[in-house]
XYZ file of C-alpha atoms in Angstrom:
773
model
C -84.253 5.291 41.417
C -81.224 4.262 43.344
C -79.023 5.174 46.242
C -75.276 4.400 46.180
C -74.060 1.548 48.315
C -73.834 2.507 51.952
C -70.706 4.626 52.587
C -70.968 5.330 56.022
C -73.169 2.681 57.876
C -70.800 -0.224 58.976
C -67.641 2.172 58.702
C -65.515 3.247 61.537
C -66.521 7.006 61.002
C -65.056 9.384 63.706
C -67.623 10.494 66.304
C -68.979 13.899 65.492
C -69.328 14.545 69.259
C -65.506 14.368 69.920
C -64.164 17.811 68.785
C -66.348 19.643 71.252
C -66.037 17.117 73.953
C -62.242 16.373 73.645
C -61.483 20.127 73.674
C -63.536 21.005 76.685
C -66.357 22.745 74.743
C -69.237 20.652 75.664
C -72.283 22.176 77.466
C -73.173 20.347 80.580
C -75.888 21.489 82.912
C -73.381 23.188 85.324
C -72.022 25.228 82.232
C -75.673 26.756 81.793
C -76.262 30.200 83.528
C -79.389 32.289 83.615
C -79.771 35.926 84.768
C -80.117 36.252 88.444
C -79.978 32.373 88.947
C -80.579 31.010 92.487
C -78.848 27.928 93.668
C -80.265 24.960 95.546
C -78.695 22.658 98.187
C -80.424 19.940 100.249
C -80.334 19.314 104.035
C -80.030 15.522 104.180
C -80.933 13.107 107.119
C -77.601 11.833 108.783
C -79.613 9.094 110.328
C -80.837 5.758 108.624
C -84.387 6.121 110.102
C -85.684 8.839 112.382
C -88.948 10.512 113.248
C -88.785 14.240 112.019
C -90.109 16.203 115.021
C -89.247 19.608 113.837
C -87.289 21.688 111.296
C -85.925 25.085 112.426
C -84.669 27.351 109.509
C -84.382 30.432 111.657
C -80.812 30.770 111.534
C -80.410 29.749 107.942
C -82.856 32.306 106.848
C -80.734 34.976 108.720
C -77.707 34.154 106.838
C -77.064 36.812 104.057
C -77.941 35.672 100.548
C -80.411 33.076 101.509
C -83.598 33.306 99.664
C -85.811 30.512 101.278
C -85.601 27.094 102.978
C -88.376 24.857 101.861
C -89.736 21.846 103.775
C -92.134 18.914 102.946
C -95.040 21.192 103.968
C -93.974 23.717 101.395
C -93.363 21.592 98.461
C -95.061 18.059 98.807
C -98.515 19.488 98.458
C -97.674 20.894 95.108
C -97.572 17.531 93.542
C -100.579 16.806 91.200
C -99.752 13.635 89.634
C -96.744 11.421 90.086
C -96.115 8.455 87.721
C -93.765 7.489 85.063
C -94.762 6.872 81.360
C -92.695 3.600 81.323
C -95.092 2.186 83.933
C -98.055 4.122 83.320
C -100.614 5.457 85.831
C -101.987 2.229 86.892
C -98.904 0.522 88.153
C -98.973 -0.021 92.073
C -96.075 2.260 92.553
C -94.071 2.749 95.746
C -93.998 6.046 97.750
C -91.885 8.787 96.601
C -92.402 12.140 98.342
C -90.423 14.997 97.150
C -89.071 15.722 100.685
C -89.043 13.432 103.632
C -92.199 13.991 105.766
C -92.624 12.796 109.243
C -89.887 10.365 108.941
C -86.472 10.086 107.315
C -85.836 6.739 105.807
C -82.079 6.409 104.858
C -78.944 8.475 105.263
C -79.052 11.037 102.810
C -82.743 11.442 102.535
C -83.642 15.193 101.584
C -85.516 16.816 104.329
C -85.266 20.397 103.349
C -84.080 22.390 100.384
C -82.157 25.767 100.905
C -82.154 28.384 98.152
C -79.483 30.956 98.116
C -77.600 33.160 95.835
C -74.876 30.819 95.169
C -74.068 27.173 96.174
C -71.611 28.173 98.702
C -74.065 30.201 100.685
C -76.605 27.326 100.198
C -74.116 24.833 101.665
C -73.332 27.209 104.609
C -76.936 27.717 105.348
C -77.845 24.095 105.251
C -75.550 23.447 108.215
C -77.705 26.060 110.070
C -80.876 24.138 109.604
C -81.761 22.543 112.958
C -83.677 19.304 112.445
C -84.844 17.584 115.612
C -84.855 13.727 114.948
C -85.997 11.010 117.022
C -84.008 7.853 115.846
C -85.738 4.813 115.139
C -84.438 1.217 114.588
C -83.457 0.970 110.735
C -84.122 -1.901 108.425
C -80.539 -2.185 106.999
C -80.254 -5.670 105.815
C -83.131 -6.459 103.382
C -82.270 -10.278 103.666
C -83.225 -10.250 107.428
C -86.842 -10.442 108.672
C -87.846 -7.415 110.700
C -90.616 -6.105 112.867
C -89.831 -2.598 111.935
C -91.475 -1.234 108.792
C -89.640 0.943 106.289
C -93.160 2.095 105.129
C -96.322 1.401 107.167
C -98.455 0.241 104.362
C -96.128 -2.663 103.394
C -96.177 -5.580 105.678
C -92.773 -7.287 105.788
C -91.414 -4.506 103.934
C -92.460 -6.270 100.701
C -92.719 -3.983 98.022
C -94.045 -6.436 95.631
C -93.795 -10.073 94.331
C -94.255 -11.743 91.225
C -93.787 -15.406 90.163
C -94.140 -18.022 87.347
C -95.583 -21.450 88.017
C -95.502 -22.958 91.472
C -92.135 -24.562 92.198
C -93.894 -27.464 93.185
C -94.728 -28.236 89.373
C -91.004 -29.073 88.786
C -90.517 -31.230 92.077
C -90.564 -34.734 90.075
C -87.940 -33.517 87.495
C -85.579 -32.587 90.305
C -86.332 -35.550 92.252
C -85.542 -37.892 89.463
C -82.744 -35.929 87.882
C -79.067 -37.755 88.178
C -77.700 -34.493 89.169
C -79.114 -31.448 91.019
C -77.054 -28.385 91.639
C -78.296 -25.558 93.987
C -76.601 -22.366 95.334
C -77.440 -19.173 96.743
C -75.650 -16.372 95.053
C -75.353 -12.887 96.540
C -74.314 -9.632 94.759
C -73.608 -6.442 96.506
C -74.708 -3.043 95.987
C -72.908 -0.578 93.590
C -73.334 2.519 92.010
C -73.645 3.945 88.327
C -71.015 6.709 89.303
C -71.492 8.763 86.001
C -68.789 11.229 85.378
C -71.345 14.119 85.768
C -73.684 13.667 88.723
C -77.397 14.673 88.566
C -78.534 18.063 88.080
C -80.964 20.514 86.455
C -82.023 24.155 86.067
C -85.543 25.015 86.440
C -86.934 28.377 85.091
C -90.596 29.190 85.617
C -92.555 32.247 83.907
C -95.502 32.878 86.271
C -97.312 34.945 83.850
C -97.372 32.443 81.053
C -97.217 29.431 83.197
C -94.362 28.106 81.323
C -91.261 26.078 82.545
C -87.895 25.647 80.846
C -85.580 22.999 82.124
C -81.919 22.287 81.374
C -81.324 18.694 82.717
C -78.674 16.170 82.848
C -81.044 13.402 81.711
C -81.261 10.268 79.327
C -84.935 11.261 78.830
C -85.831 14.795 77.893
C -89.298 14.053 76.795
C -90.190 12.075 79.556
C -88.818 14.779 81.855
C -91.151 17.080 80.228
C -94.229 14.726 80.606
C -93.139 14.193 84.297
C -92.954 18.002 84.995
C -96.288 18.628 83.310
C -97.986 16.022 85.498
C -96.223 17.077 88.887
C -96.859 20.559 88.466
C -100.255 20.431 86.777
C -98.963 22.166 83.747
C -100.215 21.768 80.105
C -97.429 19.688 78.485
C -96.733 22.237 75.831
C -96.000 24.849 78.587
C -92.846 22.878 79.493
C -89.599 22.604 77.562
C -86.572 20.391 78.497
C -83.220 21.070 77.183
C -80.710 18.395 77.248
C -77.325 19.413 75.850
C -74.411 17.085 76.973
C -74.870 14.578 79.750
C -71.765 13.010 81.354
C -73.313 9.386 81.703
C -76.272 8.159 82.890
C -76.349 4.382 82.941
C -79.964 4.123 84.165
C -79.657 6.609 86.982
C -80.957 9.484 84.757
C -83.485 7.330 83.122
C -86.338 8.762 85.137
C -86.539 11.923 87.131
C -85.964 11.425 90.957
C -87.088 13.107 94.013
C -84.654 15.886 94.129
C -85.642 16.674 90.453
C -89.275 17.069 91.790
C -88.147 19.408 94.496
C -86.378 21.747 92.218
C -89.521 21.842 89.612
C -91.849 22.624 92.540
C -89.679 25.154 94.073
C -88.893 26.861 90.903
C -92.619 27.920 90.933
C -91.934 29.727 94.203
C -88.868 31.736 93.296
C -88.382 34.596 91.126
C -85.656 33.473 88.780
C -84.072 30.299 87.510
C -83.116 27.655 90.156
C -80.020 25.584 89.803
C -79.165 22.155 91.475
C -75.971 20.253 90.881
C -75.270 17.164 93.016
C -71.849 16.642 94.381
C -70.117 13.419 94.417
C -70.835 12.674 97.989
C -74.626 13.175 97.367
C -74.528 11.145 94.393
C -72.864 8.144 95.958
C -75.205 8.396 98.858
C -78.534 9.431 97.509
C -78.687 8.954 93.673
C -79.590 5.125 93.904
C -77.905 1.859 94.023
C -77.823 -0.853 91.668
C -77.776 -4.655 91.794
C -77.845 -5.719 95.549
C -79.765 -8.890 95.540
C -79.561 -12.723 95.985
C -81.000 -15.692 94.578
C -81.287 -19.451 95.302
C -80.800 -21.000 91.940
C -81.343 -24.699 91.022
C -80.655 -26.844 87.908
C -81.136 -30.467 87.256
C -79.033 -32.342 84.747
C -79.084 -35.740 83.035
C -75.910 -37.894 83.006
C -74.450 -36.155 80.252
C -74.850 -32.575 81.543
C -77.907 -31.589 79.538
C -80.169 -29.202 81.486
C -83.440 -30.706 82.471
C -84.963 -27.904 84.596
C -84.038 -24.498 86.171
C -85.541 -22.511 89.078
C -84.548 -19.282 90.948
C -86.026 -17.747 94.083
C -84.708 -14.101 93.890
C -84.972 -11.217 96.253
C -83.705 -7.710 95.779
C -83.058 -4.556 98.019
C -85.479 -1.868 96.776
C -84.001 0.652 99.170
C -86.345 3.191 100.581
C -87.770 5.035 97.546
C -87.174 2.792 94.553
C -87.096 4.336 90.939
C -88.965 3.213 88.914
C -91.490 0.458 90.433
C -88.898 -2.308 91.184
C -91.227 -5.324 90.942
C -91.001 -5.290 87.070
C -87.343 -5.442 86.599
C -87.085 -8.078 89.360
C -89.577 -10.044 87.453
C -87.305 -9.758 84.233
C -84.598 -11.824 86.317
C -86.882 -14.715 86.598
C -88.154 -14.518 83.019
C -84.481 -14.531 81.674
C -82.964 -16.997 84.043
C -82.964 -19.791 81.561
C -80.672 -17.575 79.473
C -79.530 -18.545 75.873
C -79.685 -22.345 77.036
C -82.014 -25.174 75.865
C -83.910 -25.403 79.268
C -87.075 -27.671 78.889
C -88.668 -26.437 82.183
C -88.247 -23.390 84.456
C -90.037 -21.208 86.997
C -89.179 -18.415 89.466
C -90.210 -16.144 92.250
C -89.042 -12.746 92.521
C -89.547 -10.189 95.354
C -88.633 -6.670 96.017
C -87.972 -5.709 99.701
C -87.802 -2.179 101.314
C -84.663 -1.206 103.459
C -83.592 1.930 105.133
C -80.836 2.602 102.352
C -80.845 4.427 99.127
C -83.092 3.763 96.385
C -82.706 1.112 94.106
C -82.524 2.669 90.716
C -82.199 1.434 87.105
C -78.460 0.537 86.195
C -77.217 -0.900 83.169
C -79.018 -4.225 82.430
C -81.034 -4.027 85.678
C -82.003 -7.730 85.356
C -78.326 -8.645 85.224
C -78.513 -10.881 88.285
C -80.082 -13.609 86.099
C -76.763 -14.119 84.328
C -74.680 -13.945 87.409
C -76.705 -16.665 89.204
C -77.110 -18.973 86.100
C -73.540 -18.556 85.022
C -71.810 -18.961 88.446
C -74.178 -22.090 89.082
C -73.220 -23.570 85.618
C -69.577 -23.515 86.723
C -70.259 -24.893 89.993
C -72.426 -27.717 88.374
C -69.709 -28.658 85.783
C -67.291 -29.120 88.586
C -69.826 -31.187 90.755
C -70.561 -33.382 87.784
C -66.943 -33.577 86.769
C -66.946 -32.086 83.311
C -65.346 -28.931 81.820
C -67.709 -25.782 82.301
C -66.963 -25.214 78.438
C -68.484 -28.532 77.606
C -71.473 -28.110 79.610
C -72.173 -24.913 77.667
C -71.460 -26.367 74.403
C -74.102 -29.130 75.114
C -76.922 -26.753 76.233
C -76.658 -23.534 74.191
C -79.221 -22.594 71.579
C -78.163 -22.495 68.062
C -79.107 -19.971 65.305
C -81.081 -22.716 63.261
C -83.231 -23.347 66.408
C -84.743 -19.863 66.123
C -87.266 -18.702 66.963
C -88.072 -20.508 70.135
C -89.554 -19.547 73.378
C -87.769 -20.129 76.763
C -89.792 -22.018 79.307
C -90.798 -18.851 81.155
C -92.432 -17.424 77.946
C -89.956 -15.083 76.419
C -89.885 -15.581 72.625
C -86.332 -15.431 71.435
C -85.405 -14.884 67.771
C -82.518 -14.068 65.360
C -79.823 -14.591 68.187
C -76.739 -17.018 67.897
C -75.652 -17.994 71.407
C -73.768 -21.277 70.359
C -71.935 -19.372 67.449
C -70.852 -16.373 69.521
C -69.689 -18.835 72.161
C -67.543 -20.781 69.893
C -66.144 -17.797 68.319
C -64.939 -16.414 71.708
C -63.497 -19.770 72.618
C -61.600 -19.859 69.483
C -60.337 -16.272 69.974
C -58.951 -17.396 73.429
C -57.406 -20.760 71.985
C -58.947 -22.609 75.064
C -56.866 -25.823 74.877
C -53.635 -23.564 74.835
C -54.902 -21.742 77.931
C -55.518 -24.806 79.804
C -52.098 -26.152 79.072
C -50.641 -22.753 80.272
C -52.764 -23.007 83.449
C -51.422 -26.445 84.246
C -47.900 -25.381 83.712
C -48.482 -22.377 86.006
C -49.994 -24.484 88.748
C -47.013 -26.549 88.873
C -45.044 -23.557 89.588
C -47.538 -22.541 92.345
C -49.253 -19.729 90.344
C -53.143 -19.776 89.991
C -54.554 -18.990 86.732
C -58.262 -19.255 85.820
C -60.647 -18.812 82.994
C -64.309 -17.982 83.200
C -67.099 -17.451 80.684
C -70.614 -15.852 80.415
C -73.156 -16.247 77.730
C -76.317 -14.312 77.847
C -79.314 -13.267 75.839
C -80.393 -9.585 76.051
C -83.643 -8.023 75.317
C -83.198 -4.626 73.501
C -85.221 -2.232 71.364
C -88.706 -2.755 72.875
C -91.634 -2.476 70.172
C -94.210 -1.843 72.927
C -95.686 0.905 75.085
C -93.658 4.072 76.101
C -90.455 2.715 74.374
C -92.328 1.295 71.279
C -92.043 4.221 68.684
C -89.373 6.855 67.838
C -89.789 9.961 65.595
C -87.190 12.139 63.277
C -87.684 15.149 61.247
C -85.220 15.823 58.257
C -85.073 19.153 56.763
C -82.887 19.871 53.952
C -82.001 23.454 54.021
C -82.191 25.649 50.850
C -78.369 25.403 50.762
C -78.617 21.767 50.260
C -77.247 20.827 53.935
C -79.198 18.604 56.093
C -80.562 18.890 59.673
C -81.904 15.922 61.500
C -84.151 16.322 64.435
C -84.617 13.380 66.942
C -85.110 13.262 70.823
C -81.732 11.589 71.281
C -79.173 13.433 73.053
C -75.560 13.063 74.047
C -74.997 11.053 76.832
C -71.962 9.160 75.965
C -73.654 6.614 73.340
C -72.742 8.439 70.201
C -76.279 8.921 69.022
C -75.224 12.273 66.886
C -72.599 10.045 64.981
C -75.151 7.275 64.473
C -77.958 9.774 63.068
C -75.519 11.520 60.748
C -74.166 8.184 59.270
C -77.650 6.799 58.959
C -78.968 10.061 57.298
C -76.090 10.397 54.937
C -76.391 6.905 53.529
C -80.363 7.208 53.634
C -80.270 10.438 51.281
C -77.043 9.680 49.495
C -75.441 12.949 50.849
C -71.807 13.538 52.065
C -71.613 12.937 55.805
C -70.164 16.459 56.186
C -73.290 18.074 54.979
C -75.274 16.359 57.783
C -75.958 17.895 61.273
C -78.239 16.764 64.002
C -80.415 18.520 66.698
C -81.203 16.497 69.710
C -82.286 16.758 73.230
C -84.537 19.894 72.962
C -88.393 19.096 73.237
C -89.397 22.317 71.759
C -88.105 21.199 68.277
C -87.510 17.357 68.421
C -90.073 14.751 67.842
C -91.384 12.772 70.832
C -88.991 9.915 71.815
C -88.466 7.734 74.819
C -84.862 8.565 75.244
C -81.774 6.381 76.162
C -82.500 3.031 77.697
C -83.240 -0.435 77.278
C -80.419 -0.629 74.650
C -82.973 0.899 72.006
C -81.480 3.994 70.732
C -79.441 3.020 67.715
C -81.908 0.607 66.178
C -85.002 2.725 66.940
C -83.214 5.811 65.490
C -82.298 3.930 62.489
C -86.054 3.069 61.935
C -87.188 6.747 62.499
C -84.426 7.952 59.868
C -85.146 5.313 57.240
C -89.071 5.933 57.679
C -88.599 9.751 57.430
C -85.603 9.804 54.585
C -87.708 7.449 52.393
C -90.528 9.925 51.333
C -88.004 12.817 51.292
C -85.800 10.804 49.051
C -88.759 10.385 46.614
C -89.294 14.015 46.389
C -85.559 14.759 45.643
C -85.423 12.129 42.924
C -88.734 13.329 41.482
C -87.394 17.026 41.266
C -84.034 15.773 39.697
C -85.849 13.498 37.215
C -88.209 16.365 36.072
C -85.093 18.874 35.733
C -82.823 16.347 34.060
C -85.477 14.979 31.723
C -84.969 11.482 33.023
C -87.202 8.761 34.353
C -86.915 8.402 38.450
C -85.699 4.797 37.883
C -82.414 6.240 36.301
C -81.596 8.656 38.984
C -78.877 7.778 41.328
C -78.311 9.800 44.687
C -74.670 10.052 45.950
C -72.061 12.420 47.087
C -74.923 15.181 47.784
C -76.060 15.306 44.183
C -78.568 13.354 41.759
C -77.039 12.010 38.703
C -78.640 10.291 35.617
C -77.366 6.729 35.409
C -74.809 6.456 32.390
C -74.841 10.120 31.778
C -71.833 11.762 33.612
C -72.592 15.410 32.884
C -76.371 15.122 33.877
C -75.903 16.315 37.532
C -77.968 18.512 40.047
C -76.481 19.099 43.281
C -78.712 18.824 46.429
C -78.257 22.552 46.841
C -79.652 23.134 43.410
C -82.732 20.775 44.110
C -83.468 22.596 47.269
C -83.146 25.967 45.735
C -85.872 24.727 43.237
C -87.947 23.295 46.208
C -87.857 26.594 48.314
C -87.339 29.443 45.662
C -88.420 28.284 42.192
C -91.579 26.332 43.148
C -92.925 26.941 39.584
C -90.287 24.339 38.356
C -91.580 21.620 40.510
C -92.994 18.427 38.982
C -96.711 18.115 39.289
C -97.784 16.706 42.673
C -94.673 17.582 44.414
C -95.106 20.133 47.208
C -92.741 22.833 47.894
C -89.737 22.678 50.421
C -87.637 19.470 51.499
C -88.647 18.591 55.052
C -90.364 15.489 56.311
C -91.264 13.843 59.575
C -91.866 10.194 60.284
C -92.440 7.953 63.192
C -91.109 4.389 63.284
C -92.758 1.486 65.243
C -90.337 -0.965 66.769
C -90.803 -4.713 66.245
C -92.882 -6.137 69.064
C -92.205 -7.333 71.596
C -88.496 -6.729 71.380
C -85.378 -7.357 69.554
C -82.732 -9.733 70.924
C -78.907 -9.573 71.070
C -76.501 -12.045 72.623
C -72.766 -12.506 73.500
C -70.244 -14.595 75.217
C -67.459 -12.956 77.570
C -64.483 -14.868 78.302
C -61.951 -13.694 81.036
C -58.647 -15.098 82.136
C -56.928 -14.164 85.428
C -54.225 -14.883 87.864
C -54.880 -14.903 91.503
C -52.081 -14.154 94.181
C -53.358 -16.810 97.002
C -51.235 -14.824 99.616
C -52.728 -11.424 99.035
C -55.872 -12.199 97.250
C -55.068 -9.647 94.425
C -56.754 -10.610 91.069
C -54.772 -9.688 87.846
C -56.929 -10.024 84.647
C -54.792 -11.318 81.808
C -57.092 -11.348 78.764
C -60.613 -10.171 78.148
C -62.747 -11.176 75.133
C -66.288 -10.444 73.985
C -67.853 -11.962 71.031
C -71.323 -10.307 70.443
C -73.907 -10.379 67.973
C -75.846 -6.967 67.807
C -76.661 -7.506 63.985
C -74.815 -5.320 61.419
C -72.750 -2.783 63.136
C -73.794 1.009 62.171
C -70.235 1.900 63.482
C -67.744 -0.556 64.897
C -66.104 1.995 66.984
C -69.216 3.045 68.703
C -70.290 -0.686 69.342
C -66.781 -1.496 70.782
C -66.827 1.563 72.908
C -70.402 0.641 74.208
C -69.099 -2.943 75.048
C -65.904 -1.635 76.626
C -67.726 0.727 78.769
C -70.218 -1.534 80.085
C -67.449 -4.401 80.584
C -65.477 -2.135 82.773
C -68.167 -1.362 84.890
C -69.071 -5.098 85.266
C -65.334 -5.734 86.130
C -65.592 -3.010 88.877
C -68.741 -4.768 90.178
C -66.892 -8.118 90.455
C -63.965 -6.828 91.876
C -63.804 -3.564 93.390
C -67.110 -1.551 93.829
C -69.237 -1.707 96.908
C -71.920 0.554 98.092
C -72.064 -0.747 101.478
C -73.695 0.171 104.873
C -72.715 -0.500 108.448
C -75.095 -2.060 111.163
C -76.494 1.355 111.810
C -77.323 2.238 108.103
C -74.633 4.550 107.616
C -73.019 4.244 104.057
C -69.401 3.091 104.087
C -68.422 4.519 100.573
C -69.332 8.242 99.993
C -66.061 9.359 98.115
C -63.794 7.797 95.418
C -61.156 7.121 98.197
C -63.667 4.362 99.717
C -65.739 3.500 96.456
C -63.187 1.959 94.236
C -63.626 2.199 90.445
C -61.332 0.240 88.081
C -58.932 2.306 86.270
C -56.940 1.693 83.096
C -54.065 -0.100 84.957
C -56.731 -2.734 86.338
C -58.373 -3.439 82.961
C -56.639 -5.570 80.049
C -57.177 -4.643 76.676
C -60.476 -5.836 75.577
C -60.357 -7.949 72.496
C -63.467 -8.160 70.022
C -65.239 -10.505 68.058
C -68.410 -9.819 65.920
C -70.775 -12.477 64.831
C -73.398 -10.550 62.789
C -76.920 -11.842 62.236
C -79.698 -9.411 61.327
C -82.365 -8.583 63.658
C -86.008 -8.319 62.598
C -86.092 -4.331 62.757
C -84.770 -1.646 60.353
C -81.329 -2.580 58.854
C -81.132 -5.651 61.005
C -79.614 -3.650 63.748
C -79.846 -4.807 67.395
C -79.223 -3.021 70.784
C -75.504 -3.237 72.329
C -75.849 -0.711 75.080
C -76.082 -2.961 78.322
C -74.486 -6.105 77.447
C -71.102 -5.457 78.604
C -72.446 -4.639 82.152
C -74.434 -7.910 82.195
C -71.596 -10.340 80.946
C -68.556 -9.139 82.685
C -69.366 -9.795 86.433
C -70.091 -13.539 86.009
C -67.040 -14.063 83.528
C -64.770 -12.528 86.132
C -66.245 -14.420 89.073
C -65.861 -17.674 87.198
C -62.474 -17.066 86.230
C -61.280 -16.298 89.841
C -63.291 -19.413 90.753
C -61.555 -21.688 88.279
C -58.195 -20.375 89.267
C -58.807 -21.141 93.025
C -60.704 -24.487 92.271
C -57.498 -26.710 93.074
C -57.724 -25.152 96.634
C -61.376 -26.224 97.039
C -62.673 -22.709 97.160
C -66.308 -22.132 96.198
C -67.356 -18.533 95.341
C -71.013 -17.453 95.776
C -70.886 -13.843 96.192
C -69.298 -10.650 95.070
C -67.121 -8.410 95.274
C -64.073 -10.468 95.096
C -61.887 -8.036 97.173
C -58.484 -9.176 98.100
C -59.598 -9.644 101.831
C -62.584 -11.645 100.727
C -60.696 -14.117 98.537
C -58.100 -14.540 101.412
C -60.761 -15.451 103.745
C -62.389 -17.915 101.219
C -58.731 -19.418 100.771
C -58.314 -19.777 104.517
C -61.770 -21.435 104.970
C -60.981 -23.899 102.301
C -57.656 -24.697 103.919
C -59.461 -25.125 107.304
C -61.911 -27.776 105.545
C -59.138 -29.724 103.936
């Protein structure tokens, strides 16, 4: 038996999602309507921290069209169990009530839910709900010790802490090292800001105790599990439908408090209940990413080789982090050595509550390890007196050193840090840029170049994320339907599935369709997160298609009177090698399998449908990349203009280069925004300062240069050699941009240790440097 060479995997196949999305025919949650549907809107706290003395909904309930006003007393007791599959039931999770009870803990904290005939009435009614607050002193800055407690059961507002070996174990290395560089690096809070905000519709049938949910989510099956736990329903009584989701970036990786409220309230109303978040709510209440700092240290020998590295890291957990923040904080410490040859390292990582919005997962939630390390490496290079490029060349791991464990115990394999770095530097023509930079400086212009090299864990093979299923059904016509958990959230999983299936079965891509995101018909899957989807789906499709292909070949060989070894599958047909006229179309084979079962060979069951489940490679598959950014800084205004942006990545063989480059571009633009523009800040009273896109600045096409791509392909250990690529752009961009700006301003003595690099922040740094000179 033979399959023709891959026609689609590796090709720039147009996205199958695009025709509906680009013509406005996608189906997002807000496009779904149900008979008699009611609408929900939340009453949110205007105060960062306050005791809730009373809630009076009398006027709101008197408004025509208002069905109900729910408070914590109505909804919170309905929670049966509350935990996420990713963490499991035994993790010491942090508080997360559906509605604020007794105390509001951040501006935007939901304290009541209004249900009305439409969104307009619900919003009007929310203004008529009178909440009597007793203001309390808020904890706004997680970095400052406070006697005030966000949650009474957490002394010092410490949500949790994990660490490696004692820092003292490395004291001797640092004491004897020729060069020691230490710096505290700060990163601001910023938001996922998906195009589609959060939202869901919940429809409950009391007689059958069945719940149907239409959700904007990355995890339809987890949403189903979460709902069944929350409401105490059997899992098979819950159906979640995810159609198109307008971006998630981690914000929709687990259900949040408002989702719980809608699920609970849906059991108390007679029809479907819909909640769609507006942009102000999204920026105020959907969760923050990043917002952390760390004191990073590295010891070097005389030639610039790294001898040891440590990081003492703290992150803002907000008031109600989702999920448990301590685990992602620990990953910052575990990955701080990065893709470098570091003999010894350790870390401490802590998560601290504040009266601000929740810390939520955000594309590459451990990203701070790269920012701290890469910024420190550039500072170290200038302190030692060598070019930052040479420091990296000296220390980067090479492909022939794999596998290797970093000093914190992370087992690297199948990566190419030095090779991707050299490729990126070659694409830039580094020496030529340095010549341009010197010439510009003589003219009073300040150009800079910065890099970031990182190693990224993708495609975990353990726990909740460790398996993925697929069902492939060849219909009687010979067309193919593929069922996977998946879902359309901007990462092209539909295109990925049809490409892989077409190759696995030797069929034309036009003959393949995919059904995703509906828990009633798709196999269980962990959803989109952790840069896992492409490589895990590849494994699930391959596992499932293998047995189905054997049945197709057996039927064809039997009908064509040939041996199975002589059957070739291509172009939606089976052929006998060397006999051009001996052909059976897949439709003919399917007709035999379904309607003429007496013609099946012995041992081959009727029908052409199969299900399979793939187990990922434990503990994970690694990917890596280098980002290179060049820029010009106007030292009068502080404006930064990005000149070139290069990404050389190794995500293994590419299923679809267009999709890979789209993922890199999207993440890179988010990272550029985090470095230069975006800031989800708070004033000293805990009021958010950016709740619209007038204040929360996102990069646009005018600020972002054309991204140049380089691909170094080394196969990973999983199916097809594929690795993940979803989060890397957002990890590598901030350090590359920061280092480029720092390099540009180095002649002025400017030292950059925090983000965002707004014009006013850069002007202040330049003025400080001039004052020191």
